[in-house]
Coordinates of C-alpha atoms in Angstrom, one line a residue:
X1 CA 26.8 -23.2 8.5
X2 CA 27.2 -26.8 8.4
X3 CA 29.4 -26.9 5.8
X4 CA 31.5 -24.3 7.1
X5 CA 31.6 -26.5 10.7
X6 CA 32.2 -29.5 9.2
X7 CA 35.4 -28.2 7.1
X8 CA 36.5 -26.2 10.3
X9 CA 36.4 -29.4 12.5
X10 CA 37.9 -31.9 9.1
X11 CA 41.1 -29.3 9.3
X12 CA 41.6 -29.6 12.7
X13 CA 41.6 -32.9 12.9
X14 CA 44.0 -33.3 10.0
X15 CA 46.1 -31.5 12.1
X16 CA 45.9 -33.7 15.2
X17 CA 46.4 -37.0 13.6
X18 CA 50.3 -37.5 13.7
X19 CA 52.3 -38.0 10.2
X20 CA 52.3 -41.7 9.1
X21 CA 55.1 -43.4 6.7
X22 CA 54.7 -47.1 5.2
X23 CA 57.6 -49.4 3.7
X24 CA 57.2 -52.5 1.6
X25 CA 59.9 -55.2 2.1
X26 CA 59.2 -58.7 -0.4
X27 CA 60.5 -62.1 -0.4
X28 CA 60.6 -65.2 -1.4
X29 CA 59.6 -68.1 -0.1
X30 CA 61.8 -71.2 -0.8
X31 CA 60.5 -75.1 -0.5
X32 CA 62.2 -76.3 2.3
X33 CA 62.1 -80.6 3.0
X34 CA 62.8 -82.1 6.2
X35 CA 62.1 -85.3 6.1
X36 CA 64.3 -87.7 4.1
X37 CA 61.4 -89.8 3.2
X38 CA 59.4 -87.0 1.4
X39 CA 58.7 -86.9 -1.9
X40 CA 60.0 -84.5 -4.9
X41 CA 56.3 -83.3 -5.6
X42 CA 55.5 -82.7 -2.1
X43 CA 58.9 -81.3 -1.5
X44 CA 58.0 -78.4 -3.5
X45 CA 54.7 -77.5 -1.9
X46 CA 54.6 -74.2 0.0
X47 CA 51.5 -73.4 1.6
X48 CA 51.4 -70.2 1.5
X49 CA 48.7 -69.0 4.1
X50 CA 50.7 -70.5 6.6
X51 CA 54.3 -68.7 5.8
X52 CA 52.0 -65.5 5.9
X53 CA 51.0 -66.1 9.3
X54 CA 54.2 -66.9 10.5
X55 CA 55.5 -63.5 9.2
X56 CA 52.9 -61.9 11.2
X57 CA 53.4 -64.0 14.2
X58 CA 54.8 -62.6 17.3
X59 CA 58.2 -65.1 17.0
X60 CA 59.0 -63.7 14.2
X61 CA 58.2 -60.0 15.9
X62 CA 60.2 -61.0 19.0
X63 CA 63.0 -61.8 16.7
X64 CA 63.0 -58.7 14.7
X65 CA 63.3 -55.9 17.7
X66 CA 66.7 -57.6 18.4
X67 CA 67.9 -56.3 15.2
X68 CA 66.0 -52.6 15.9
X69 CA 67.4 -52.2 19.4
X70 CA 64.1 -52.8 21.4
X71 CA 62.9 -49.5 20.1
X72 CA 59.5 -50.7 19.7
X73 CA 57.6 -53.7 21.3
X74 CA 56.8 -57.0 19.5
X75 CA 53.1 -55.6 19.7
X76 CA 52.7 -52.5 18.5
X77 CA 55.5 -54.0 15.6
X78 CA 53.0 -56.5 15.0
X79 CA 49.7 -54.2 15.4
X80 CA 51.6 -51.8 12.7
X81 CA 52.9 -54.3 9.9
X82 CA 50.3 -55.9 7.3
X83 CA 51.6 -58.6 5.7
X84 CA 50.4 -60.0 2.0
X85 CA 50.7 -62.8 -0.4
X86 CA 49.4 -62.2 -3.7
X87 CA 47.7 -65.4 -5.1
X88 CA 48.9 -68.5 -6.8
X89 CA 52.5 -67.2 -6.1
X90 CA 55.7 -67.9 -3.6
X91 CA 55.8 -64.3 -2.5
X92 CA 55.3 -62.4 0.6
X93 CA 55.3 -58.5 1.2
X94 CA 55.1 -57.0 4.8
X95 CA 54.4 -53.6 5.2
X96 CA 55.5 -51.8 7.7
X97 CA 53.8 -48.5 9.5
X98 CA 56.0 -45.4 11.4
X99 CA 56.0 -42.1 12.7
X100 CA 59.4 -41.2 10.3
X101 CA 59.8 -43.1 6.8
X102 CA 63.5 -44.1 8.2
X103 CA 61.9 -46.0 11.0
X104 CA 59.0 -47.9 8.7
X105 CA 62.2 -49.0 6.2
X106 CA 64.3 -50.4 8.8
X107 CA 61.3 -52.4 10.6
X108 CA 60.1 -53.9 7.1
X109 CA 63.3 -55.0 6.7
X110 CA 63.8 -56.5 10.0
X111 CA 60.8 -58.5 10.0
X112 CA 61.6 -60.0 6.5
X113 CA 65.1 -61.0 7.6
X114 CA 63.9 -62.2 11.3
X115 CA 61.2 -64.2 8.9
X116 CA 63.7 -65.8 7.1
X117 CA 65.9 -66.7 10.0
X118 CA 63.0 -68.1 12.1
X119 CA 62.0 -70.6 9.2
X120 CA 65.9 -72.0 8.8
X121 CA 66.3 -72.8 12.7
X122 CA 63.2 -74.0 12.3
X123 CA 63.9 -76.2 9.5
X124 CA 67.4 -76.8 11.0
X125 CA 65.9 -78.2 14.3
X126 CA 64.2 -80.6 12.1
X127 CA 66.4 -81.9 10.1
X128 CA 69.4 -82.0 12.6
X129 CA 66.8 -84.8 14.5
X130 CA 66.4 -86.7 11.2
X131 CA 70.7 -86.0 10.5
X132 CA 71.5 -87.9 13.9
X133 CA 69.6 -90.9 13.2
X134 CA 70.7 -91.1 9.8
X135 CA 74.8 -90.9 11.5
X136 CA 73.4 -94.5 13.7
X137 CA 72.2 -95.8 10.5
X138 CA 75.7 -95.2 8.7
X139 CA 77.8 -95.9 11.4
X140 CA 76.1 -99.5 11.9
X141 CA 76.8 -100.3 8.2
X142 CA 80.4 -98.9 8.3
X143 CA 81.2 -101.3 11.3
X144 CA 80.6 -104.3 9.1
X145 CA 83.4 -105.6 7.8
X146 CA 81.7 -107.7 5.2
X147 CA 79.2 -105.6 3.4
X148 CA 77.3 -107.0 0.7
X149 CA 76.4 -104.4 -2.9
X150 CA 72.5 -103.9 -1.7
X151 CA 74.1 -102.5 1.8
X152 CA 76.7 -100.5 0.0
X153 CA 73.7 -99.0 -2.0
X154 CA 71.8 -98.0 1.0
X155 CA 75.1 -96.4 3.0
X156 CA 75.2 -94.2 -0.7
X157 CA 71.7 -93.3 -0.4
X158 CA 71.6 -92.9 3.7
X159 CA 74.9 -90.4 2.9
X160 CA 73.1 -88.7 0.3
X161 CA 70.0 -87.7 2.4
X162 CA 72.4 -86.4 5.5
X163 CA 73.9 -84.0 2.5
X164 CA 70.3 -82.8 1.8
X165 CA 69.2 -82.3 5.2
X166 CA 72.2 -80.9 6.0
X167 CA 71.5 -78.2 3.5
X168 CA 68.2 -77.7 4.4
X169 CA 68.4 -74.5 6.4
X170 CA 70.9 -72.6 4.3
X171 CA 67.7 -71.7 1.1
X172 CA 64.9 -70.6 3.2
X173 CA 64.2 -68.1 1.0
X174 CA 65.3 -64.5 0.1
X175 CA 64.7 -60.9 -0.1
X176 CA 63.9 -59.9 -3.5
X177 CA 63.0 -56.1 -2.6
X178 CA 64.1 -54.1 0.1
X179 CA 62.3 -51.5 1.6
X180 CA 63.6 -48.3 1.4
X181 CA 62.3 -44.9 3.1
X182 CA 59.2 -43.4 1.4
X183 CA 59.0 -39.6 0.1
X184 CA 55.7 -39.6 0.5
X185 CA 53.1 -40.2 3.9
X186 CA 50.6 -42.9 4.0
X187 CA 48.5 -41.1 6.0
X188 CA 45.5 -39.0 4.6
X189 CA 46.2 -35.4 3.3
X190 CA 45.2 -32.1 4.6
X191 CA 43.2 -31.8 1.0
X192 CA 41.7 -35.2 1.7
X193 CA 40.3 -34.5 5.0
X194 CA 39.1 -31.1 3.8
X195 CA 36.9 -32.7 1.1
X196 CA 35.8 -35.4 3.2
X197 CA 34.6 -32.1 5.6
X198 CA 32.9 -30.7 2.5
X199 CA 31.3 -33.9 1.2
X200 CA 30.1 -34.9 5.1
X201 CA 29.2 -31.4 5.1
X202 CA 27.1 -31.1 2.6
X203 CA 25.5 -34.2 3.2
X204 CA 24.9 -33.4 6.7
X205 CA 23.7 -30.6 5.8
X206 CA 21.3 -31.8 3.5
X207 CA 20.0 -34.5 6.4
X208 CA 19.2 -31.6 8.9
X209 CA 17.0 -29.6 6.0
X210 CA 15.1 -33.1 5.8
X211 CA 15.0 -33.3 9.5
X212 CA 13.8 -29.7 10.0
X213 CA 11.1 -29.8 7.5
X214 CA 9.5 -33.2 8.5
X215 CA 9.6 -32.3 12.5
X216 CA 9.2 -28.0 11.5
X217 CA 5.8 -26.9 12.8
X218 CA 5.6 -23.8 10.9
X219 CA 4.8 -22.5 7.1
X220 CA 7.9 -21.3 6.3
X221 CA 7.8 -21.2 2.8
X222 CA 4.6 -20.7 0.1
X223 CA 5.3 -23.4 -1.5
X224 CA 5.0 -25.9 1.7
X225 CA 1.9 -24.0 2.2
X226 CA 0.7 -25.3 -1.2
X227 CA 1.6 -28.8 -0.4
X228 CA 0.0 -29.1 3.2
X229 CA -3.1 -27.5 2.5
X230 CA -4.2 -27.6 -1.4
X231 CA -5.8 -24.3 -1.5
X232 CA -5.3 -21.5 -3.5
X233 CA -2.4 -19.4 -2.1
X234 CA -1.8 -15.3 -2.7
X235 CA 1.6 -14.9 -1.8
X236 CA 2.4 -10.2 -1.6
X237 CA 5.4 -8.8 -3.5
X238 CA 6.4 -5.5 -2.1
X239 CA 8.0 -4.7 -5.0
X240 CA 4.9 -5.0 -6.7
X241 CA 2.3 -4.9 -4.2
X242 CA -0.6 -3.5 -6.0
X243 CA -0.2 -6.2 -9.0
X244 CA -0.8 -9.0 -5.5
X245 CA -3.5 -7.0 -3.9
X246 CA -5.3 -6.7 -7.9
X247 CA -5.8 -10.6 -7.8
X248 CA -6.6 -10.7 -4.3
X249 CA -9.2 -8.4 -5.2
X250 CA -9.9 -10.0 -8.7
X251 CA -10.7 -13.4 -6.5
X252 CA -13.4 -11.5 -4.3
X253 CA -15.5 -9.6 -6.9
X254 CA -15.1 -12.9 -9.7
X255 CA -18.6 -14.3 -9.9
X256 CA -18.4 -18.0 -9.3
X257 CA -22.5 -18.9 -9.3
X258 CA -25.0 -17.5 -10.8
X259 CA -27.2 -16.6 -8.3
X260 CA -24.3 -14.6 -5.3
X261 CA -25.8 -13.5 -2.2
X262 CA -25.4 -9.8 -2.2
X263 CA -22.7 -7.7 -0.5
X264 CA -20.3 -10.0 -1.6
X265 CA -18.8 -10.3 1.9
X266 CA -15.2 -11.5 2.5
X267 CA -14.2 -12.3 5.9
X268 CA -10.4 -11.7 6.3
X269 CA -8.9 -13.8 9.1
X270 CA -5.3 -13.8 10.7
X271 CA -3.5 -16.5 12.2
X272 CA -0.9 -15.2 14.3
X273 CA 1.9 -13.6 14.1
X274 CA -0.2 -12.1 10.9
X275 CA -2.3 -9.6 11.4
X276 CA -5.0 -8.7 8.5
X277 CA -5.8 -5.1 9.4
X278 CA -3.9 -3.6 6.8
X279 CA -4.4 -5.4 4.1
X280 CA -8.0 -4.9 4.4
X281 CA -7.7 -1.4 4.1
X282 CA -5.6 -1.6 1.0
X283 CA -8.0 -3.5 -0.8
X284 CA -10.6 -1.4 0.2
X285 CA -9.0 1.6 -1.5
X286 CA -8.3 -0.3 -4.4
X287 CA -11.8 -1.4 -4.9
X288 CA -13.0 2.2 -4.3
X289 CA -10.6 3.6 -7.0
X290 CA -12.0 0.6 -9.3
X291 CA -15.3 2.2 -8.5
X292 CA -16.8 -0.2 -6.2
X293 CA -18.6 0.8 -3.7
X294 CA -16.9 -1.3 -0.8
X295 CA -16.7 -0.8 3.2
X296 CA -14.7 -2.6 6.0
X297 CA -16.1 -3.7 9.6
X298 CA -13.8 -3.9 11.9
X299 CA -13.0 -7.3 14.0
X300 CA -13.4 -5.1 17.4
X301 CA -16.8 -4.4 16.8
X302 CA -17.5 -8.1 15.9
X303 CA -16.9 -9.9 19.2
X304 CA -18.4 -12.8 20.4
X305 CA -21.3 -11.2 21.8
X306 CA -22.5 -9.9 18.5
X307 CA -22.0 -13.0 16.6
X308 CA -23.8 -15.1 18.7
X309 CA -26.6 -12.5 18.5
X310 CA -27.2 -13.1 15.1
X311 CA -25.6 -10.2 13.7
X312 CA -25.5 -9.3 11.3
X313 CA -29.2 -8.1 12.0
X314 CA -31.7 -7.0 9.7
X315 CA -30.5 -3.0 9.3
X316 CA -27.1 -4.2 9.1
X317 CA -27.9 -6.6 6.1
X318 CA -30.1 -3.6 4.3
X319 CA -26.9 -1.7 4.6
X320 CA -23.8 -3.6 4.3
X321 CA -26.4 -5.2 1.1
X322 CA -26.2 -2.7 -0.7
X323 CA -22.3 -2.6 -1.2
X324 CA -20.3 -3.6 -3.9
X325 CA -17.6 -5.6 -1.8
X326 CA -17.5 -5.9 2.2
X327 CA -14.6 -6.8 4.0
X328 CA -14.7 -8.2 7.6
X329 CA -11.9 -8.6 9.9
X330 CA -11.9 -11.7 11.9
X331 CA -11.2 -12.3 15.1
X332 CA -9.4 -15.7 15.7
X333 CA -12.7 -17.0 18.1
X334 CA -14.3 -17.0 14.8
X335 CA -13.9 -20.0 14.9
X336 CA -15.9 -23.8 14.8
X337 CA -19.7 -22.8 14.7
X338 CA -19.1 -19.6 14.7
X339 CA -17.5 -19.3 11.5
X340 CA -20.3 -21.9 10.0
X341 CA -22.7 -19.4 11.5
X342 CA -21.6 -16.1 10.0
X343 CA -21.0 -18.5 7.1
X344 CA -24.7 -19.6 6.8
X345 CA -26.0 -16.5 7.4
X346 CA -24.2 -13.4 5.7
X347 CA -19.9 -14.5 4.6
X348 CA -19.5 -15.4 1.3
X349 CA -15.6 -15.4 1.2
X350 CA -13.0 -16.5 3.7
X351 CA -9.0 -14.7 3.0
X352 CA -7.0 -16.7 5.3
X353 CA -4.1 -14.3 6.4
X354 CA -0.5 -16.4 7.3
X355 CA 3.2 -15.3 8.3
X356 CA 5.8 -17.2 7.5
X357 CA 6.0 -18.1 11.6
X358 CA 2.2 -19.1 11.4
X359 CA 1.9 -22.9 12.8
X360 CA 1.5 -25.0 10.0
X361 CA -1.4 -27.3 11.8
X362 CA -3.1 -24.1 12.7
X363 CA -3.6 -23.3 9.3
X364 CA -4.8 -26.9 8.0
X365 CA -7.1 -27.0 11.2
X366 CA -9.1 -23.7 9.3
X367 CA -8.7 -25.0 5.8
X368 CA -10.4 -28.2 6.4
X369 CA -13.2 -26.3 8.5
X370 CA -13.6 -23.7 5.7
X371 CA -13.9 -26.6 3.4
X372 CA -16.9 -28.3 5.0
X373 CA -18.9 -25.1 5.0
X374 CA -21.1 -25.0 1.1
X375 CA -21.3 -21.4 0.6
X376 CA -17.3 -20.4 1.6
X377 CA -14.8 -19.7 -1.2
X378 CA -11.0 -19.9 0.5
X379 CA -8.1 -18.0 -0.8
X380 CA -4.9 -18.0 1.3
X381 CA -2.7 -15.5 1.7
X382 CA 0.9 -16.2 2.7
X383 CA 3.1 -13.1 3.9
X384 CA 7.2 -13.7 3.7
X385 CA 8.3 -11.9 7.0
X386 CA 12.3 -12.7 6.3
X387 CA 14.8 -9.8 5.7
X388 CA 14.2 -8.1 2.5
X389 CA 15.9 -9.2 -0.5
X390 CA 18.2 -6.9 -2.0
X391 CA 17.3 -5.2 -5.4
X392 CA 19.2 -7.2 -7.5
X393 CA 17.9 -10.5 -6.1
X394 CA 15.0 -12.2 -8.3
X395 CA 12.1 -12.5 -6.7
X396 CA 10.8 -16.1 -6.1
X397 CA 7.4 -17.3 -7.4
X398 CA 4.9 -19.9 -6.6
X399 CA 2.7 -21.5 -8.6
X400 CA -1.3 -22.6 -6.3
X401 CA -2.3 -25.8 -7.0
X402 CA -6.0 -24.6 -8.6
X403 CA -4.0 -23.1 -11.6
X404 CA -4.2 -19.2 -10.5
X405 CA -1.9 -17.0 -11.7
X406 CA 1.9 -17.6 -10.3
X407 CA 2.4 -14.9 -7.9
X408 CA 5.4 -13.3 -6.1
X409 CA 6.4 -13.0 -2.8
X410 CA 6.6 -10.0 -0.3
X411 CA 9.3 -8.3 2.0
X412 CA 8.3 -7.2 5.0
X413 CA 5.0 -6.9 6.2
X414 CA 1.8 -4.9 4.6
X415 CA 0.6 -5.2 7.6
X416 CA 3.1 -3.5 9.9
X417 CA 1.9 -0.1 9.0
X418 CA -0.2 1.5 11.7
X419 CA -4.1 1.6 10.9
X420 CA -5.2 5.7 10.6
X421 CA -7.4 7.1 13.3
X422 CA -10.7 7.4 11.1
X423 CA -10.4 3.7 10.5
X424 CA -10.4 3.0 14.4
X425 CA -13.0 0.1 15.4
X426 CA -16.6 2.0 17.0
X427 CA -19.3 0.7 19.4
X428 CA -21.7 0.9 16.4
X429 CA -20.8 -1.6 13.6
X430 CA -22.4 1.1 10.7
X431 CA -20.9 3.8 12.3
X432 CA -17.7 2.4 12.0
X433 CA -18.7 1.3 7.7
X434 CA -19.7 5.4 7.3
X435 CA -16.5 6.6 8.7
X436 CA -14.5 4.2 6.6
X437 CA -16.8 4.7 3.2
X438 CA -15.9 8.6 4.0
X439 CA -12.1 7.9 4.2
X440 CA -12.7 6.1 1.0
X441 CA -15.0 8.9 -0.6
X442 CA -11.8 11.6 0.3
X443 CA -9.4 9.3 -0.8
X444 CA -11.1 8.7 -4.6
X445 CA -11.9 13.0 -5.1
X446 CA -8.0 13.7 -4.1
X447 CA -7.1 11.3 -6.9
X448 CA -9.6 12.6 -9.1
X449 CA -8.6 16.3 -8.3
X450 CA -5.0 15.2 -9.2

């Protein structure tokens, strides 16, 4: 999108910046002396940093428009003409910039010629001051009427340097190249300015990701989960759900210690907008169809109340203790001490359940609490709620920093699917296991009968 605004906005603006032509006109630059006294070396010095200036000068400028017809002022001629002098050599070019090549050609040229003609009146106001005292000098020595040879030689010599000066302003230099129309704009190309969209595009783009993931709040992405918390993270494939839900399950039954407490109770808990319902039910029917003798409680029978009761109590643990696998929904006030307290006393496993909309800190906040309590084993789980990928897309992987198994990622939601009425939350924590356990019980003689 970026890209795409970027381009949109590079074209337009290619379009609004007016058509620009440029002209070259070069010349040379021509030792000029004006004072009869100077030297030959000298004479030939040119400094050329100073001609340069006077070609950009605005006398020279002035000059100029009288030979374009005051179509332009001495200012904008001067703000649109460059003018260079390549090093070590007697050369100047002026460049000259236009709305029509015709225009830049005829102003290049102008301002070389008006260059040219500036530094001979120059040159000629000089040397026409040096010329008239040079005609006193002669005159005084052809009024004698005896002149010796040494005054002769000086009348020769004074003549001599009124022929020079007198020359002076007629080699001030000279065109050497003409500048003619260009085919060809100066000004950047369509092309150009649609590449320079791409380029700032893309790199714009690029900034913004940056931005967005340093300043983001949420998970978005597995992987980012891996990197913010360091746990273990499940993340569900629909297209191959029961291969994720097998190692969720794989991760609850493993033995870690010898000596497990027994139930092997996992506490599933949902940050929001995730909701774990679901999923506990599916891995309950797995486990029953693996022949484990597994319930569910439900997190509307486990309010506050209860936990800070004690539960579970002593009948509870003589039932739920004999189970292969129990699965507890969490509510999300289990929380702080009483997570450390259902820890303590009967949860062995903690399946922290996230969408892809889950707050980031949220989930860090529970990690670090899990992490502190010495009986808790943590697993995440990290649900993809984005539009599903079509068939043909390959499914993305990610790898949990603890070494498990790489797994894929899920589209949409196992937990969007509505939770059956037998499995509805009771007053009576085991009545609500024995209804489930008989849901389970029906569910494993259908597939046996089949």
């Amino acid at each position: 999108m970026t890209v795409a605004v970027t381009v949109a906005l590079s074209a337009a603006g290619a379009q609004l910046i007016p058509a620009e032509y440029s002209a070259v006109a070069t010349l040379t630059v021509s030792p000029i002396t004006t004072s009869p006294f100077s030297s030959a070396a000298v004479n030939q010095q040119i400094n050329i940093t100073t001609e340069r200036a006077i070609l950009g000068s605005s006398q020279v400028a002035t000059l100029a428009i009288r030979t374009l017809g005051h179509d332009i002022g001495p200012e904008e001629l001067m703000r649109h003409s460059e003018v260079a002098a390549p090093q070590g050599s007697q050369i100047l070019e002026v460049t000259v910039s236009a709305d029509t090549a015709e225009k830049a050609a005829a102003r290049a040229n102008a301002l070389a010629s008006a260059y040219l003609i500036f530094r001979a009146d120059g040159a000629k106001e000089i040397a026409d001051a040096f010329i008239a005292d040079l005609d006193g000098q002669i005159k005084e020595i052809e009024n004698k009427a005896n002149a010796d040879s040494q005054e002769r030689q000086q009348l020769w010599d004074l003549r001599a340097q009124r022929t020079t000066l007198k020359l002076v302003a007629l080699s001030p230099g000279q065109v050497i190249g003409l500048a003619i129309p260009p085919t060809e704009k100066s000004s950047l190309d369509t092309k150009i300015f649609l590449v320079g969209g791409l380029v700032g595009g893309l790199l714009l783009g690029l900034a913004l990701s940056l931005l967005r993931d340093r300043w983001d709040r949420k998970v978005r992405f597995a992987d980012r989960l891996v990197a913010a918390t360091g746990a273990t993270v499940y993340t569900l494939n629909q297209d191959d759900e029961e291969e994720s839900l097998r190692w969720i399950l794989r991760f609850l039954t493993r033995s870690y210690e010898p000596n497990q407490r027994p139930g092997r109770p996992a506490g599933f808990l949902g940050l929001m907008p995730a909701d774990p319902s679901v999923l506990v039910l599916k891995l309950r029917d797995m486990a029953q169809a693996h022949g484990l003798d597994s319930c569910t409680v439900d997190k509307d029978v486990l309010n506050g109340q209860a936990l800070d009761a004690g539960w579970p109590l002593e009948i509870d643990r003589i039932e739920l203790g004999s189970r292969d696998l129990v699965l507890m929904e969490l509510a999300e006030f289990v929380a702080g001490s009483r997570l450390a307290s259902i820890s303590e006393r009967f949860l062995e496993s903690l399946v922290l359940v996230v969408h892809h909309k889950t707050n980031i800190k949220d989930v860090i906040a529970v990690v670090g609490q899990a992490r502190d309590l010495p009986h808790m084993r943590l697993i995440v789980v990290f649900y993809d709620g984005r539009p599903r990928r079509r068939a043909t897309d390959t499914p993305q992987t990610t790898t949990t920093p603890s070494g498990t198994e790489p797994q894929n990622l899920k589209d949409p939601s196992p937990f969007e699917s509505k939770v059956s009425q037998q499995d509805m939350p009771v007053n009576n924590p085991l009545k609500s296991i024995e209804r489930k356990l008989d849901a389970g019980q029906r569910l494993i003689a259908g597939r046996k009968e089949t």
